[in-house]
mmCIF file with all atom_site columns, C-alpha atoms in Angstrom:
data_model
loop_
_atom_site.group_PDB
_atom_site.id
_atom_site.type_symbol
_atom_site.label_atom_id
_atom_site.label_alt_id
_atom_site.label_comp_id
_atom_site.label_asym_id
_atom_site.label_entity_id
_atom_site.label_seq_id
_atom_site.pdbx_PDB_ins_code
_atom_site.Cartn_x
_atom_site.Cartn_y
_atom_site.Cartn_z
_atom_site.occupancy
_atom_site.B_iso_or_equiv
_atom_site.pdbx_formal_charge
_atom_site.auth_seq_id
_atom_site.auth_comp_id
_atom_site.auth_asym_id
_atom_site.auth_atom_id
_atom_site.pdbx_PDB_model_num
ATOM 1   C CA . MET A 1 1   ? -4.739  -1.003  -0.890  1.00 42.00 ? 18  MET A CA 1
ATOM 2   C CA . LEU A 1 2   ? -4.372  -0.613  -4.735  1.00 47.00 ? 19  LEU A CA 1
ATOM 3   C CA . PRO A 1 3   ? -2.344  2.353   -6.022  1.00 51.00 ? 20  PRO A CA 1
ATOM 4   C CA . LYS A 1 4   ? -4.756  4.886   -7.762  1.00 54.00 ? 21  LYS A CA 1
ATOM 5   C CA . LEU A 1 5   ? -3.520  4.016   -11.002 1.00 56.00 ? 22  LEU A CA 1
ATOM 6   C CA . VAL A 1 6   ? -3.788  0.220   -10.773 1.00 58.00 ? 23  VAL A CA 1
ATOM 7   C CA . LEU A 1 7   ? -7.002  0.671   -9.183  1.00 53.00 ? 24  LEU A CA 1
ATOM 8   C CA . SER A 1 8   ? -8.582  3.724   -11.466 1.00 59.00 ? 25  SER A CA 1
ATOM 9   C CA . THR A 1 9   ? -7.568  1.909   -14.717 1.00 60.00 ? 26  THR A CA 1
ATOM 10  C CA . ALA A 1 10  ? -8.924  -1.228  -13.508 1.00 59.00 ? 27  ALA A CA 1
ATOM 11  C CA . LEU A 1 11  ? -12.302 -0.286  -12.500 1.00 53.00 ? 28  LEU A CA 1
ATOM 12  C CA . ALA A 1 12  ? -12.866 2.560   -15.409 1.00 58.00 ? 29  ALA A CA 1
ATOM 13  C CA . LEU A 1 13  ? -11.389 -0.188  -18.124 1.00 59.00 ? 30  LEU A CA 1
ATOM 14  C CA . CYS A 1 14  ? -14.096 -2.496  -16.469 1.00 53.00 ? 31  CYS A CA 1
ATOM 15  C CA . GLN A 1 15  ? -16.351 0.380   -16.863 1.00 49.00 ? 32  GLN A CA 1
ATOM 16  C CA . LEU A 1 16  ? -17.492 -0.125  -13.553 1.00 39.00 ? 33  LEU A CA 1
ATOM 17  C CA . VAL A 1 17  ? -17.282 3.432   -12.175 1.00 39.00 ? 34  VAL A CA 1
ATOM 18  C CA . PRO A 1 18  ? -15.918 6.832   -14.366 1.00 40.00 ? 35  PRO A CA 1
ATOM 19  C CA . ALA A 1 19  ? -12.280 7.549   -14.178 1.00 42.00 ? 36  ALA A CA 1
ATOM 20  C CA . ALA A 1 20  ? -13.097 10.543  -11.769 1.00 39.00 ? 37  ALA A CA 1
ATOM 21  C CA . GLN A 1 21  ? -14.935 8.088   -9.280  1.00 39.00 ? 38  GLN A CA 1
ATOM 22  C CA . ALA A 1 22  ? -12.481 5.561   -9.296  1.00 41.00 ? 39  ALA A CA 1
ATOM 23  C CA . GLN A 1 23  ? -9.472  7.522   -8.035  1.00 39.00 ? 40  GLN A CA 1
ATOM 24  C CA . SER A 1 24  ? -10.638 7.490   -4.780  1.00 36.00 ? 41  SER A CA 1
ATOM 25  C CA . ALA A 1 25  ? -12.904 4.556   -4.622  1.00 41.00 ? 42  ALA A CA 1
ATOM 26  C CA . ALA A 1 26  ? -11.512 0.737   -3.080  1.00 46.00 ? 43  ALA A CA 1
ATOM 27  C CA . MET A 1 27  ? -12.330 -2.245  -4.937  1.00 56.00 ? 44  MET A CA 1
ATOM 28  C CA . ASN A 1 28  ? -15.236 -3.831  -3.905  1.00 63.00 ? 45  ASN A CA 1
ATOM 29  C CA . GLN A 1 29  ? -15.784 -7.718  -3.939  1.00 68.00 ? 46  GLN A CA 1
ATOM 30  C CA . GLY A 1 30  ? -18.045 -7.536  -7.458  1.00 70.00 ? 47  GLY A CA 1
ATOM 31  C CA . GLN A 1 31  ? -14.919 -5.915  -9.187  1.00 69.00 ? 48  GLN A CA 1
ATOM 32  C CA . MET A 1 32  ? -11.886 -7.870  -7.370  1.00 74.00 ? 49  MET A CA 1
ATOM 33  C CA . ASP A 1 33  ? -14.245 -11.084 -8.915  1.00 78.00 ? 50  ASP A CA 1
ATOM 34  C CA . ARG A 1 34  ? -14.301 -10.064 -12.308 1.00 80.00 ? 51  ARG A CA 1
ATOM 35  C CA . LEU A 1 35  ? -10.615 -9.909  -12.425 1.00 81.00 ? 52  LEU A CA 1
ATOM 36  C CA . ASP A 1 36  ? -9.720  -13.463 -10.176 1.00 83.00 ? 53  ASP A CA 1
ATOM 37  C CA . ARG A 1 37  ? -10.715 -15.857 -13.116 1.00 87.00 ? 54  ARG A CA 1
ATOM 38  C CA . ASP A 1 38  ? -9.371  -18.675 -10.995 1.00 90.00 ? 55  ASP A CA 1
ATOM 39  C CA . ARG A 1 39  ? -11.875 -17.599 -8.339  1.00 88.00 ? 56  ARG A CA 1
ATOM 40  C CA . ASN A 1 40  ? -9.265  -18.126 -5.370  1.00 89.00 ? 57  ASN A CA 1
ATOM 41  C CA . GLY A 1 41  ? -10.102 -14.928 -4.177  1.00 86.00 ? 58  GLY A CA 1
ATOM 42  C CA . ALA A 1 42  ? -7.090  -13.038 -5.094  1.00 86.00 ? 59  ALA A CA 1
ATOM 43  C CA . ILE A 1 43  ? -5.836  -11.224 -8.197  1.00 87.00 ? 60  ILE A CA 1
ATOM 44  C CA . ASP A 1 44  ? -2.452  -12.859 -9.286  1.00 91.00 ? 61  ASP A CA 1
ATOM 45  C CA . ARG A 1 45  ? 0.105   -11.026 -11.765 1.00 92.00 ? 62  ARG A CA 1
ATOM 46  C CA . SER A 1 46  ? -1.383  -13.434 -14.723 1.00 92.00 ? 63  SER A CA 1
ATOM 47  C CA . GLU A 1 47  ? -4.924  -12.770 -13.802 1.00 90.00 ? 64  GLU A CA 1
ATOM 48  C CA . TYR A 1 48  ? -4.420  -8.780  -13.924 1.00 88.00 ? 65  TYR A CA 1
ATOM 49  C CA . GLN A 1 49  ? -1.652  -8.914  -17.007 1.00 91.00 ? 66  GLN A CA 1
ATOM 50  C CA . ALA A 1 50  ? -4.398  -10.684 -19.111 1.00 90.00 ? 67  ALA A CA 1
ATOM 51  C CA . PHE A 1 51  ? -6.952  -8.356  -18.040 1.00 86.00 ? 68  PHE A CA 1
ATOM 52  C CA . MET A 1 52  ? -4.853  -5.493  -18.863 1.00 87.00 ? 69  MET A CA 1
ATOM 53  C CA . THR A 1 53  ? -3.769  -6.675  -22.258 1.00 90.00 ? 70  THR A CA 1
ATOM 54  C CA . MET A 1 54  ? -7.683  -7.305  -23.507 1.00 87.00 ? 71  MET A CA 1
ATOM 55  C CA . ALA A 1 55  ? -8.321  -3.680  -21.711 1.00 85.00 ? 72  ALA A CA 1
ATOM 56  C CA . PHE A 1 56  ? -5.796  -1.973  -23.982 1.00 88.00 ? 73  PHE A CA 1
ATOM 57  C CA . ALA A 1 57  ? -7.202  -3.864  -27.292 1.00 89.00 ? 74  ALA A CA 1
ATOM 58  C CA . SER A 1 58  ? -10.658 -2.706  -26.040 1.00 86.00 ? 75  SER A CA 1
ATOM 59  C CA . LEU A 1 59  ? -9.149  0.813   -25.855 1.00 87.00 ? 76  LEU A CA 1
ATOM 60  C CA . ASP A 1 60  ? -7.458  0.695   -29.235 1.00 90.00 ? 77  ASP A CA 1
ATOM 61  C CA . LYS A 1 61  ? -10.458 2.099   -30.672 1.00 90.00 ? 78  LYS A CA 1
ATOM 62  C CA . ASN A 1 62  ? -8.692  2.449   -34.142 1.00 94.00 ? 79  ASN A CA 1
ATOM 63  C CA . LYS A 1 63  ? -6.287  -0.754  -33.781 1.00 95.00 ? 80  LYS A CA 1
ATOM 64  C CA . ASP A 1 64  ? -3.182  0.740   -34.618 1.00 96.00 ? 81  ASP A CA 1
ATOM 65  C CA . GLY A 1 65  ? -1.329  -0.880  -31.702 1.00 95.00 ? 82  GLY A CA 1
ATOM 66  C CA . SER A 1 66  ? -1.264  2.080   -29.240 1.00 96.00 ? 83  SER A CA 1
ATOM 67  C CA . LEU A 1 67  ? -3.464  4.141   -27.302 1.00 93.00 ? 84  LEU A CA 1
ATOM 68  C CA . ARG A 1 68  ? -3.781  8.286   -28.318 1.00 95.00 ? 85  ARG A CA 1
ATOM 69  C CA . SER A 1 69  ? -5.230  10.637  -25.341 1.00 92.00 ? 86  SER A CA 1
ATOM 70  C CA . ASP A 1 70  ? -8.846  10.476  -26.874 1.00 92.00 ? 87  ASP A CA 1
ATOM 71  C CA . GLU A 1 71  ? -9.122  7.016   -26.806 1.00 89.00 ? 88  GLU A CA 1
ATOM 72  C CA . VAL A 1 72  ? -8.705  6.647   -23.234 1.00 86.00 ? 89  VAL A CA 1
ATOM 73  C CA . ALA A 1 73  ? -9.906  10.038  -21.905 1.00 84.00 ? 90  ALA A CA 1
ATOM 74  C CA . GLN A 1 74  ? -12.693 7.973   -20.042 1.00 80.00 ? 91  GLN A CA 1
ATOM 75  C CA . ALA A 1 75  ? -10.166 5.698   -18.399 1.00 78.00 ? 92  ALA A CA 1
ATOM 76  C CA . LEU A 1 76  ? -6.955  7.805   -17.535 1.00 79.00 ? 93  LEU A CA 1
ATOM 77  C CA . THR A 1 77  ? -6.207  11.241  -16.851 1.00 82.00 ? 94  THR A CA 1
ATOM 78  C CA . ALA A 1 78  ? -4.221  13.545  -18.736 1.00 87.00 ? 95  ALA A CA 1
ATOM 79  C CA . GLN A 1 79  ? -1.552  12.864  -16.126 1.00 86.00 ? 96  GLN A CA 1
ATOM 80  C CA . GLN A 1 80  ? -1.682  9.226   -15.839 1.00 84.00 ? 97  GLN A CA 1
ATOM 81  C CA . PHE A 1 81  ? -1.318  9.325   -20.083 1.00 87.00 ? 98  PHE A CA 1
ATOM 82  C CA . ALA A 1 82  ? 1.774   11.613  -19.894 1.00 90.00 ? 99  ALA A CA 1
ATOM 83  C CA . ALA A 1 83  ? 3.076   9.157   -17.180 1.00 88.00 ? 100 ALA A CA 1
ATOM 84  C CA . THR A 1 84  ? 2.462   6.304   -18.903 1.00 89.00 ? 101 THR A CA 1
ATOM 85  C CA . ASP A 1 85  ? 3.600   7.676   -22.411 1.00 93.00 ? 102 ASP A CA 1
ATOM 86  C CA . LYS A 1 86  ? 7.473   7.121   -21.747 1.00 94.00 ? 103 LYS A CA 1
ATOM 87  C CA . ASN A 1 87  ? 9.091   8.367   -25.126 1.00 96.00 ? 104 ASN A CA 1
ATOM 88  C CA . GLY A 1 88  ? 6.499   11.095  -24.969 1.00 96.00 ? 105 GLY A CA 1
ATOM 89  C CA . ASP A 1 89  ? 5.473   10.496  -28.245 1.00 97.00 ? 106 ASP A CA 1
ATOM 90  C CA . GLY A 1 90  ? 1.726   11.284  -27.625 1.00 96.00 ? 107 GLY A CA 1
ATOM 91  C CA . ARG A 1 91  ? 1.098   7.658   -27.951 1.00 96.00 ? 108 ARG A CA 1
ATOM 92  C CA . VAL A 1 92  ? 1.123   4.581   -25.216 1.00 94.00 ? 109 VAL A CA 1
ATOM 93  C CA . SER A 1 93  ? 2.121   1.637   -26.994 1.00 96.00 ? 110 SER A CA 1
ATOM 94  C CA . GLN A 1 94  ? 0.921   -1.939  -25.498 1.00 95.00 ? 111 GLN A CA 1
ATOM 95  C CA . THR A 1 95  ? 4.584   -2.262  -23.986 1.00 96.00 ? 112 THR A CA 1
ATOM 96  C CA . GLU A 1 96  ? 4.623   1.244   -22.084 1.00 94.00 ? 113 GLU A CA 1
ATOM 97  C CA . PHE A 1 97  ? 0.637   0.586   -20.984 1.00 90.00 ? 114 PHE A CA 1
ATOM 98  C CA . LEU A 1 98  ? 1.486   -3.056  -19.801 1.00 91.00 ? 115 LEU A CA 1
ATOM 99  C CA . ASN A 1 99  ? 4.825   -1.695  -18.051 1.00 92.00 ? 116 ASN A CA 1
ATOM 100 C CA . ARG A 1 100 ? 3.112   0.692   -16.116 1.00 88.00 ? 117 ARG A CA 1
ATOM 101 C CA . VAL A 1 101 ? 0.020   -1.002  -14.755 1.00 85.00 ? 118 VAL A CA 1
ATOM 102 C CA . MET A 1 102 ? 2.394   -4.090  -14.119 1.00 88.00 ? 119 MET A CA 1
ATOM 103 C CA . ALA A 1 103 ? 4.673   -1.967  -11.973 1.00 87.00 ? 120 ALA A CA 1
ATOM 104 C CA . ASP A 1 104 ? 1.538   -0.818  -10.003 1.00 83.00 ? 121 ASP A CA 1
ATOM 105 C CA . PHE A 1 105 ? 0.548   -4.103  -9.626  1.00 84.00 ? 122 PHE A CA 1
ATOM 106 C CA . GLN A 1 106 ? 4.316   -4.934  -8.430  1.00 87.00 ? 123 GLN A CA 1
ATOM 107 C CA . ALA A 1 107 ? 3.990   -2.013  -5.604  1.00 84.00 ? 124 ALA A CA 1
ATOM 108 C CA . ALA A 1 108 ? 1.002   -2.825  -4.551  1.00 82.00 ? 125 ALA A CA 1
ATOM 109 C CA . ASP A 1 109 ? 1.477   -6.594  -3.735  1.00 85.00 ? 126 ASP A CA 1
ATOM 110 C CA . ARG A 1 110 ? 2.879   -5.717  -0.508  1.00 85.00 ? 127 ARG A CA 1
ATOM 111 C CA . SER A 1 111 ? 3.714   -9.254  0.585   1.00 90.00 ? 128 SER A CA 1
ATOM 112 C CA . GLY A 1 112 ? 5.519   -9.673  -2.472  1.00 91.00 ? 129 GLY A CA 1
ATOM 113 C CA . ASP A 1 113 ? 3.764   -13.300 -2.955  1.00 93.00 ? 130 ASP A CA 1
ATOM 114 C CA . GLY A 1 114 ? 2.312   -12.099 -6.484  1.00 90.00 ? 131 GLY A CA 1
ATOM 115 C CA . ASN A 1 115 ? -1.175  -11.455 -5.603  1.00 88.00 ? 132 ASN A CA 1
ATOM 116 C CA . LEU A 1 116 ? -3.670  -8.684  -4.508  1.00 80.00 ? 133 LEU A CA 1
ATOM 117 C CA . GLU A 1 117 ? -6.029  -9.491  -2.320  1.00 78.00 ? 134 GLU A CA 1
#
């Protein structure tokens, strides 16, 4: 099972379910298929990072290279935003965002094979 941040972020950024519902949702096959670009039945680290990089760009409405809480209110809770904003400047850089979601990806990869299934 994916950790809640990875799951809620992926689902909300896919705009498949609101963030509040994603908190307790399990990833269904259609959602897996959307992230599984090579169609091998698993989401590998590079697929997930590419998706999250595109998601960051999509969320960055003013294209300033960082996310503000109002830009991500539909995708991240205030707690998730604060936990991702490591330097506490009120903005989430792409590096902070990717560091967080990729750390969560690694935690979700229980087998250590670089894939989520």
